[in-house]
mmCIF file of C-alpha atoms and ligand atoms in Angstrom:
data_model
loop_
_atom_site.group_PDB
_atom_site.id
_atom_site.type_symbol
_atom_site.label_atom_id
_atom_site.label_comp_id
_atom_site.label_asym_id
_atom_site.label_seq_id
_atom_site.Cartn_x
_atom_site.Cartn_y
_atom_site.Cartn_z
ATOM 1 C CA MET Y 1 -42.924 8.474 -1.287
ATOM 2 C CA ASN Y 2 -43.047 7.489 -4.828
ATOM 3 C CA HIS Y 3 -39.588 5.968 -5.791
ATOM 4 C CA ASP Y 4 -40.951 4.911 -9.171
ATOM 5 C CA CYS Y 5 -39.274 7.112 -11.458
ATOM 6 C CA ALA Y 6 -37.108 6.033 -14.498
ATOM 7 C CA GLY Y 7 -34.023 8.079 -13.118
ATOM 8 C CA HIS Y 8 -34.530 6.484 -10.002
ATOM 9 C CA ASN Y 9 -34.570 3.040 -11.255
ATOM 10 C CA ASN Y 10 -31.739 3.562 -13.397
ATOM 11 C CA GLN Y 11 -29.730 4.763 -10.737
ATOM 12 C CA THR Y 12 -30.601 1.530 -8.816
ATOM 13 C CA LEU Y 13 -29.433 -0.532 -11.558
ATOM 14 C CA ASP Y 14 -26.439 1.174 -12.287
ATOM 15 C CA ASP Y 15 -25.618 0.868 -8.509
ATOM 16 C CA ALA Y 16 -26.388 -3.059 -8.619
ATOM 17 C CA LEU Y 17 -24.408 -3.385 -11.601
ATOM 18 C CA ALA Y 18 -21.314 -1.363 -10.025
ATOM 19 C CA GLU Y 19 -21.597 -3.907 -6.802
ATOM 20 C CA ILE Y 20 -21.352 -6.934 -9.197
ATOM 21 C CA LYS Y 21 -18.423 -5.494 -10.844
ATOM 22 C CA LEU Y 22 -16.535 -4.506 -7.649
ATOM 23 C CA GLU Y 23 -17.189 -7.895 -6.207
ATOM 24 C CA LYS Y 24 -15.958 -9.795 -9.527
ATOM 25 C CA THR Y 25 -12.935 -7.426 -9.150
ATOM 26 C CA ILE Y 26 -12.336 -8.200 -5.551
ATOM 27 C CA SER Y 27 -12.980 -11.931 -6.162
ATOM 28 C CA ASP Y 28 -9.675 -11.923 -8.585
ATOM 29 C CA PHE Y 29 -7.342 -10.536 -5.780
ATOM 30 C CA THR Y 30 -6.117 -13.694 -3.630
ATOM 31 C CA TYR Y 31 -4.376 -11.857 -0.831
ATOM 32 C CA LYS Y 32 -4.624 -8.037 0.157
ATOM 33 C CA ILE Y 33 -2.603 -6.078 2.051
ATOM 34 C CA ILE Y 34 -2.905 -2.644 3.203
ATOM 35 C CA VAL Y 35 0.107 -0.362 4.054
ATOM 36 C CA LEU Y 36 -0.681 2.078 6.760
ATOM 37 C CA SER Y 37 1.436 4.531 8.929
ATOM 38 C CA GLY Y 38 0.957 6.925 11.895
ATOM 39 C CA LYS Y 39 1.872 9.733 10.234
ATOM 40 C CA GLY Y 40 3.562 11.080 7.041
ATOM 41 C CA GLY Y 41 7.233 10.867 6.120
ATOM 42 C CA VAL Y 42 8.203 7.467 8.011
ATOM 43 C CA GLY Y 43 8.679 5.727 4.599
ATOM 44 C CA LYS Y 44 5.343 3.999 4.069
ATOM 45 C CA SER Y 45 4.986 4.337 0.260
ATOM 46 C CA THR Y 46 8.608 3.288 0.172
ATOM 47 C CA THR Y 47 7.851 0.262 1.865
ATOM 48 C CA ALA Y 48 4.523 -0.462 -0.152
ATOM 49 C CA ALA Y 49 6.439 -0.045 -3.282
ATOM 50 C CA ASN Y 50 9.376 -2.380 -2.281
ATOM 51 C CA ILE Y 51 7.213 -5.121 -0.902
ATOM 52 C CA ALA Y 52 5.403 -4.892 -3.894
ATOM 53 C CA MET Y 53 8.301 -5.174 -6.066
ATOM 54 C CA SER Y 54 9.883 -7.736 -3.791
ATOM 55 C CA LEU Y 55 6.670 -10.040 -4.297
ATOM 56 C CA ALA Y 56 6.742 -9.451 -7.897
ATOM 57 C CA LEU Y 57 10.407 -10.244 -8.303
ATOM 58 C CA SER Y 58 9.309 -13.626 -6.710
ATOM 59 C CA GLY Y 59 7.201 -14.468 -9.486
ATOM 60 C CA ARG Y 60 3.525 -13.486 -7.933
ATOM 61 C CA SER Y 61 1.300 -11.203 -9.834
ATOM 62 C CA VAL Y 62 1.057 -7.854 -8.035
ATOM 63 C CA GLY Y 63 -1.290 -5.036 -8.055
ATOM 64 C CA LEU Y 64 0.109 -1.853 -6.317
ATOM 65 C CA LEU Y 65 -2.930 0.824 -5.440
ATOM 66 C CA ASP Y 66 -1.963 4.075 -4.345
ATOM 67 C CA ILE Y 67 -5.090 5.533 -2.504
ATOM 68 C CA ASP Y 68 -2.900 8.547 -0.956
ATOM 69 C CA PHE Y 69 -4.958 11.486 -2.926
ATOM 70 C CA HIS Y 70 -3.320 14.143 -1.359
ATOM 71 C CA GLY Y 71 -0.067 13.266 -1.790
ATOM 72 C CA PRO Y 72 0.250 10.141 -4.330
ATOM 73 C CA SER Y 73 4.348 9.270 -4.309
ATOM 74 C CA ILE Y 74 3.974 6.100 -5.800
ATOM 75 C CA PRO Y 75 4.234 7.181 -9.504
ATOM 76 C CA ARG Y 76 7.326 9.001 -8.629
ATOM 77 C CA LEU Y 77 8.853 5.872 -6.726
ATOM 78 C CA MET Y 78 8.139 3.760 -9.827
ATOM 79 C CA GLY Y 79 9.661 6.276 -12.397
ATOM 80 C CA MET Y 80 5.916 6.975 -13.880
ATOM 81 C CA GLU Y 81 5.632 10.824 -12.660
ATOM 82 C CA ASN Y 82 5.350 11.406 -16.376
ATOM 83 C CA LYS Y 83 3.121 8.929 -17.503
ATOM 84 C CA LYS Y 84 -0.372 8.467 -17.564
ATOM 85 C CA ALA Y 85 -3.072 5.690 -17.422
ATOM 86 C CA GLU Y 86 -5.274 5.313 -20.563
ATOM 87 C CA ALA Y 87 -8.785 4.038 -20.658
ATOM 88 C CA ARG Y 88 -10.023 1.404 -23.052
ATOM 89 C CA ASP Y 89 -13.583 0.218 -23.613
ATOM 90 C CA GLY Y 90 -14.834 1.909 -20.621
ATOM 91 C CA SER Y 91 -11.911 0.500 -18.320
ATOM 92 C CA LEU Y 92 -8.776 1.996 -17.030
ATOM 93 C CA ILE Y 93 -5.460 0.117 -17.851
ATOM 94 C CA PRO Y 94 -3.031 0.142 -15.095
ATOM 95 C CA LEU Y 95 0.507 0.869 -15.975
ATOM 96 C CA SER Y 96 3.078 -1.984 -15.924
ATOM 97 C CA TYR Y 97 6.310 -2.486 -14.214
ATOM 98 C CA GLY Y 98 7.639 -5.763 -15.914
ATOM 99 C CA GLU Y 99 5.146 -8.744 -16.338
ATOM 100 C CA LYS Y 100 4.192 -9.091 -12.906
ATOM 101 C CA LEU Y 101 3.493 -5.793 -11.642
ATOM 102 C CA LYS Y 102 0.495 -3.211 -12.243
ATOM 103 C CA VAL Y 103 0.265 0.081 -10.960
ATOM 104 C CA MET Y 104 -2.660 2.516 -10.461
ATOM 105 C CA SER Y 105 -2.648 5.952 -8.869
ATOM 106 C CA LEU Y 106 -4.664 9.100 -9.108
ATOM 107 C CA GLY Y 107 -1.410 10.630 -9.789
ATOM 108 C CA LEU Y 108 -1.465 8.621 -13.185
ATOM 109 C CA LEU Y 109 -5.172 9.972 -13.801
ATOM 110 C CA LEU Y 110 -5.391 13.555 -13.323
ATOM 111 C CA GLN Y 111 -3.877 16.153 -15.213
ATOM 112 C CA ASP Y 112 -3.637 18.224 -12.060
ATOM 113 C CA GLU Y 113 -3.680 15.933 -9.075
ATOM 114 C CA ARG Y 114 -3.911 18.902 -6.541
ATOM 115 C CA GLN Y 115 -7.728 18.849 -8.001
ATOM 116 C CA ALA Y 116 -8.225 16.070 -5.223
ATOM 117 C CA VAL Y 117 -7.109 18.027 -2.199
ATOM 118 C CA ILE Y 118 -10.440 19.279 -1.802
ATOM 119 C CA TRP Y 119 -12.011 16.029 -1.987
ATOM 120 C CA ARG Y 120 -14.268 14.827 0.980
ATOM 121 C CA GLY Y 121 -15.129 11.775 2.540
ATOM 122 C CA PRO Y 122 -17.667 10.395 -0.102
ATOM 123 C CA MET Y 123 -15.748 11.415 -3.014
ATOM 124 C CA LYS Y 124 -12.789 9.976 -1.585
ATOM 125 C CA MET Y 125 -14.961 6.425 -1.161
ATOM 126 C CA GLY Y 126 -16.333 7.077 -4.799
ATOM 127 C CA ALA Y 127 -12.920 7.471 -6.233
ATOM 128 C CA ILE Y 128 -11.394 4.329 -4.230
ATOM 129 C CA LYS Y 129 -14.296 2.450 -5.497
ATOM 130 C CA GLN Y 130 -13.423 3.668 -9.382
ATOM 131 C CA LEU Y 131 -9.829 2.663 -8.732
ATOM 132 C CA LEU Y 132 -10.832 -1.028 -7.959
ATOM 133 C CA GLN Y 133 -13.785 -1.980 -10.185
ATOM 134 C CA ASP Y 134 -12.746 0.120 -13.231
ATOM 135 C CA VAL Y 135 -9.097 -0.588 -13.356
ATOM 136 C CA GLU Y 136 -8.387 -4.070 -15.339
ATOM 137 C CA TRP Y 137 -6.588 -5.438 -12.469
ATOM 138 C CA GLY Y 138 -7.330 -9.199 -13.589
ATOM 139 C CA LYS Y 139 -5.906 -11.755 -11.576
ATOM 140 C CA LEU Y 140 -3.855 -10.817 -8.560
ATOM 141 C CA ASP Y 141 -1.846 -12.898 -6.296
ATOM 142 C CA TYR Y 142 -1.561 -9.716 -4.246
ATOM 143 C CA LEU Y 143 -3.105 -6.242 -3.952
ATOM 144 C CA ILE Y 144 -0.739 -3.725 -2.277
ATOM 145 C CA VAL Y 145 -2.717 -0.767 -1.330
ATOM 146 C CA ASP Y 146 -0.609 2.772 -0.144
ATOM 147 C CA CYS Y 147 -2.862 4.494 2.078
ATOM 148 C CA PRO Y 148 -2.437 8.064 3.376
ATOM 149 C CA PRO Y 149 -1.124 8.252 6.855
ATOM 150 C CA GLY Y 150 -3.579 8.103 9.553
ATOM 151 C CA THR Y 151 -6.873 6.595 10.086
ATOM 152 C CA GLY Y 152 -9.031 8.572 7.889
ATOM 153 C CA ASP Y 153 -11.730 8.239 5.225
ATOM 154 C CA GLU Y 154 -9.346 6.663 2.906
ATOM 155 C CA PRO Y 155 -8.161 3.578 4.901
ATOM 156 C CA LEU Y 156 -11.525 3.168 6.475
ATOM 157 C CA SER Y 157 -13.045 3.150 2.583
ATOM 158 C CA ILE Y 158 -10.597 0.524 1.143
ATOM 159 C CA VAL Y 159 -11.097 -1.773 4.295
ATOM 160 C CA GLN Y 160 -14.878 -1.697 3.866
ATOM 161 C CA LEU Y 161 -14.668 -1.975 0.155
ATOM 162 C CA LEU Y 162 -12.337 -5.124 0.079
ATOM 163 C CA LYS Y 163 -14.361 -6.790 2.409
ATOM 164 C CA ASN Y 164 -12.023 -9.041 4.401
ATOM 165 C CA PRO Y 165 -8.699 -7.978 3.552
ATOM 166 C CA THR Y 166 -5.537 -10.343 4.396
ATOM 167 C CA GLY Y 167 -4.243 -7.744 6.960
ATOM 168 C CA ALA Y 168 -2.136 -4.623 7.467
ATOM 169 C CA VAL Y 169 1.457 -3.721 7.489
ATOM 170 C CA VAL Y 170 2.123 -0.646 9.790
ATOM 171 C CA VAL Y 171 5.124 1.024 9.104
ATOM 172 C CA THR Y 172 6.683 3.189 11.683
ATOM 173 C CA GLN Y 173 9.862 5.105 12.613
ATOM 174 C CA PRO Y 174 11.591 4.155 15.860
ATOM 175 C CA GLN Y 175 11.094 7.166 17.947
ATOM 176 C CA GLU Y 176 8.451 7.743 20.461
ATOM 177 C CA LEU Y 177 6.691 10.305 18.988
ATOM 178 C CA SER Y 178 6.065 7.829 15.919
ATOM 179 C CA LEU Y 179 5.027 5.266 17.886
ATOM 180 C CA ALA Y 180 2.220 7.059 19.788
ATOM 181 C CA ASP Y 181 0.726 7.391 15.967
ATOM 182 C CA VAL Y 182 1.076 3.498 15.392
ATOM 183 C CA ARG Y 183 -0.635 2.560 18.570
ATOM 184 C CA ARG Y 184 -3.845 4.444 16.926
ATOM 185 C CA SER Y 185 -3.066 2.442 13.871
ATOM 186 C CA ILE Y 186 -3.333 -0.701 15.615
ATOM 187 C CA SER Y 187 -6.270 0.081 17.353
ATOM 188 C CA PHE Y 188 -7.994 1.178 14.090
ATOM 189 C CA CYS Y 189 -7.101 -2.313 12.808
ATOM 190 C CA ALA Y 190 -8.742 -3.946 15.852
ATOM 191 C CA GLN Y 191 -11.876 -2.100 15.632
ATOM 192 C CA LEU Y 192 -12.191 -3.164 11.981
ATOM 193 C CA ASN Y 193 -11.173 -6.922 12.491
ATOM 194 C CA LEU Y 194 -8.476 -6.315 10.231
ATOM 195 C CA PRO Y 195 -5.458 -8.561 11.387
ATOM 196 C CA VAL Y 196 -2.263 -6.654 11.714
ATOM 197 C CA LEU Y 197 0.241 -8.644 9.637
ATOM 198 C CA GLY Y 198 3.231 -6.688 11.640
ATOM 199 C CA VAL Y 199 5.065 -3.566 12.376
ATOM 200 C CA LEU Y 200 7.974 -2.341 10.220
ATOM 201 C CA GLU Y 201 10.387 -0.264 11.910
ATOM 202 C CA ASN Y 202 11.870 2.238 9.158
ATOM 203 C CA MET Y 203 14.711 4.666 9.304
ATOM 204 C CA SER Y 204 15.993 2.311 11.963
ATOM 205 C CA GLY Y 205 20.075 2.806 12.600
ATOM 206 C CA PHE Y 206 22.196 4.255 9.969
ATOM 207 C CA ILE Y 207 25.485 2.210 8.748
ATOM 208 C CA CYS Y 208 28.181 4.557 8.609
ATOM 209 C CA PRO Y 209 29.908 4.422 4.948
ATOM 210 C CA HIS Y 210 32.812 5.063 6.179
ATOM 211 C CA CYS Y 211 33.506 2.949 9.083
ATOM 212 C CA GLY Y 212 30.498 0.577 9.018
ATOM 213 C CA GLU Y 213 29.478 1.222 12.378
ATOM 214 C CA THR Y 214 25.688 1.471 13.194
ATOM 215 C CA VAL Y 215 24.372 5.193 14.439
ATOM 216 C CA ASP Y 216 20.657 5.230 15.659
ATOM 217 C CA ILE Y 217 19.760 8.492 14.558
ATOM 218 C CA PHE Y 218 16.175 8.097 15.541
ATOM 219 C CA LYS Y 219 16.731 5.300 18.074
ATOM 220 C CA SER Y 220 16.288 1.934 17.315
ATOM 221 C CA GLY Y 221 14.120 -0.850 18.632
ATOM 222 C CA GLY Y 222 11.070 1.235 19.640
ATOM 223 C CA GLY Y 223 8.684 -0.515 16.895
ATOM 224 C CA GLU Y 224 9.880 -3.928 17.912
ATOM 225 C CA LYS Y 225 9.033 -3.246 21.612
ATOM 226 C CA LEU Y 226 5.688 -1.755 20.560
ATOM 227 C CA ALA Y 227 4.792 -4.476 18.752
ATOM 228 C CA GLN Y 228 5.674 -7.020 21.284
ATOM 229 C CA ALA Y 229 3.531 -4.867 23.796
ATOM 230 C CA MET Y 230 0.369 -4.730 21.544
ATOM 231 C CA GLN Y 231 0.966 -8.409 20.480
ATOM 232 C CA VAL Y 232 1.397 -8.233 16.958
ATOM 233 C CA PRO Y 233 4.228 -9.352 14.846
ATOM 234 C CA PHE Y 234 7.073 -7.226 14.333
ATOM 235 C CA LEU Y 235 8.622 -7.620 10.852
ATOM 236 C CA GLY Y 236 11.880 -6.049 11.094
ATOM 237 C CA LYS Y 237 13.920 -3.037 11.014
ATOM 238 C CA ILE Y 238 15.095 -1.138 7.686
ATOM 239 C CA PRO Y 239 18.039 1.232 7.954
ATOM 240 C CA ILE Y 240 18.355 4.775 7.072
ATOM 241 C CA ASP Y 241 19.916 4.408 3.570
ATOM 242 C CA PRO Y 242 20.990 7.320 1.385
ATOM 243 C CA THR Y 243 20.428 5.304 -1.508
ATOM 244 C CA ILE Y 244 16.859 4.763 -1.023
ATOM 245 C CA VAL Y 245 16.252 8.868 -1.023
ATOM 246 C CA GLN Y 246 18.479 8.820 -4.252
ATOM 247 C CA ALA Y 247 16.460 5.852 -5.803
ATOM 248 C CA GLY Y 248 13.052 7.408 -4.917
ATOM 249 C CA ASP Y 249 14.259 10.917 -6.255
ATOM 250 C CA ASN Y 250 15.560 9.033 -9.644
ATOM 251 C CA GLY Y 251 12.139 7.403 -9.633
ATOM 252 C CA GLU Y 252 14.284 4.002 -9.707
ATOM 253 C CA PRO Y 253 12.134 1.496 -7.416
ATOM 254 C CA PHE Y 254 14.796 0.791 -5.003
ATOM 255 C CA ILE Y 255 14.873 -3.132 -4.440
ATOM 256 C CA TYR Y 256 15.088 -3.397 -8.440
ATOM 257 C CA PHE Y 257 17.821 -1.186 -9.086
ATOM 258 C CA TYR Y 258 19.902 -1.801 -5.765
ATOM 259 C CA ALA Y 259 19.311 -5.581 -5.538
ATOM 260 C CA LYS Y 260 22.519 -6.078 -4.481
ATOM 261 C CA THR Y 261 22.887 -3.991 -1.472
ATOM 262 C CA GLU Y 262 22.164 -5.062 2.279
ATOM 263 C CA THR Y 263 19.122 -2.999 2.516
ATOM 264 C CA ALA Y 264 17.641 -4.254 -0.636
ATOM 265 C CA ALA Y 265 18.162 -7.952 0.840
ATOM 266 C CA ILE Y 266 16.464 -6.620 4.230
ATOM 267 C CA PHE Y 267 13.612 -5.552 2.306
ATOM 268 C CA ASN Y 268 13.478 -8.944 0.324
ATOM 269 C CA ARG Y 269 13.752 -11.142 3.535
ATOM 270 C CA ILE Y 270 10.883 -9.107 5.401
ATOM 271 C CA THR Y 271 8.620 -9.382 2.484
ATOM 272 C CA ALA Y 272 9.678 -13.232 1.876
ATOM 273 C CA GLU Y 273 8.710 -14.107 5.550
ATOM 274 C CA LEU Y 274 5.379 -12.126 5.247
ATOM 275 C CA GLN Y 275 4.667 -13.927 2.204
ATOM 276 C CA ASP Y 276 5.459 -17.507 3.724
ATOM 277 C CA ARG Y 277 3.668 -16.635 6.823
ATOM 278 C CA ILE Y 278 0.214 -15.487 4.613
ATOM 279 C CA GLU Y 279 0.571 -18.254 2.251
ATOM 280 C CA LYS Y 280 1.137 -21.048 5.201
ATOM 281 C CA GLN Y 281 -1.453 -19.425 7.187
ATOM 282 C CA ASP Y 282 -3.730 -19.647 4.262
ATOM 283 C CA ASP Y 283 -2.680 -23.192 3.440
ATOM 284 C CA VAL Y 284 -3.779 -24.629 6.909
ATOM 285 C CA LYS Y 285 -7.219 -22.867 6.899
ATOM 286 C CA LYS Y 286 -7.679 -24.533 3.730
ATOM 287 C CA VAL Y 287 -7.130 -28.093 5.166
HETATM 288 P P1 ADP T 1 5.324 8.151 3.478
HETATM 289 O O1 ADP T 1 4.835 7.320 2.437
HETATM 290 O O2 ADP T 1 5.637 7.594 5.250
HETATM 291 O O3 ADP T 1 5.393 9.944 3.419
HETATM 292 P P2 ADP T 1 7.798 7.963 1.944
HETATM 293 O O4 ADP T 1 7.859 6.847 1.489
HETATM 294 O O5 ADP T 1 7.538 9.003 0.747
HETATM 295 O O6 ADP T 1 7.097 8.106 3.082
HETATM 296 O O7 ADP T 1 9.225 8.540 2.445
HETATM 297 C C1 ADP T 1 9.534 9.772 2.860
HETATM 298 C C2 ADP T 1 11.117 9.947 2.488
HETATM 299 O O8 ADP T 1 11.995 9.169 3.279
HETATM 300 C C3 ADP T 1 11.465 9.886 1.129
HETATM 301 O O9 ADP T 1 12.418 10.788 0.424
HETATM 302 C C4 ADP T 1 12.012 8.486 0.774
HETATM 303 O O10 ADP T 1 12.753 8.254 -0.007
HETATM 304 C C5 ADP T 1 13.091 8.266 2.251
HETATM 305 N N1 ADP T 1 12.942 7.298 2.827
HETATM 306 C C6 ADP T 1 12.143 6.276 3.037
HETATM 307 N N2 ADP T 1 12.798 5.505 3.766
HETATM 308 C C7 ADP T 1 13.832 5.388 3.978
HETATM 309 C C8 ADP T 1 14.991 4.763 4.611
HETATM 310 N N3 ADP T 1 14.982 3.680 5.064
HETATM 311 N N4 ADP T 1 16.522 5.487 4.531
HETATM 312 C C9 ADP T 1 16.580 6.733 4.091
HETATM 313 N N5 ADP T 1 15.559 7.313 3.436
HETATM 314 C C10 ADP T 1 14.267 6.924 3.469
#
């Protein structure tokens, strides 16, 4: 078959240029962390947003990319719900939160994000590619990617596009029902050779504001046991904290607005340990 037509050649040239642009963009990211969860509503986006914010507050330059097309919650959690990203010279400008944190989500682009509901695999792959290569991320110490729950097209696409991501953080709730899905997330990582940086157990226990006693509403310790059983690191437990819900609903990034709370301290501790481990490991590799 003759493929010499001008249209076909342009297509290949466009593809080649896009590939170069993508490679250049990705080479500007030092560490790439993918935040996964087995199912929805376990606090994955909350975790992604707070890890990103904690890293930014510690002085790292951070990009927070939301690829949960069917329910992008990062704009709401970051107080950007009514904002839109702008295009300049053919590139999209991410929204900034302070000097160190850049944010991009389909929710910051589409007038009506429900448009994405009917998207199928290849369209999602194309959109994720654009959210990498067409966004002015600049040089980042960390790219944090908030995926939709499960092990579908989006996590698969982002792992492939980022080539060798640093690893995944898997968020779960402590109860058995949630844990079954986490096993699938961990197997997904294993199949893709994506290191599991750790399991984080969210909504683990509730500290009664009246008596200070801890009540294990969704049980506690399930994520920790599972991490042990599957031989992946355990990152820690975040308690149920009504302030997290309030902050999320008000568009106030939790650890920024409630920096003095015990829960914010836990988030910061978990992030600092994660960061330490990633950066130290990298130092070892460089030696
Ligand atoms: P996911 O991304 O897994 O769907 P979200 O991060 O959107 O989950 O969180 C779902 C809901 O649970 C939100 O209303 C959020 O504020 C709330 N939430 C998340 N983590 C906690 C927590 N540790 N304590 C109380 N509420 C939480």
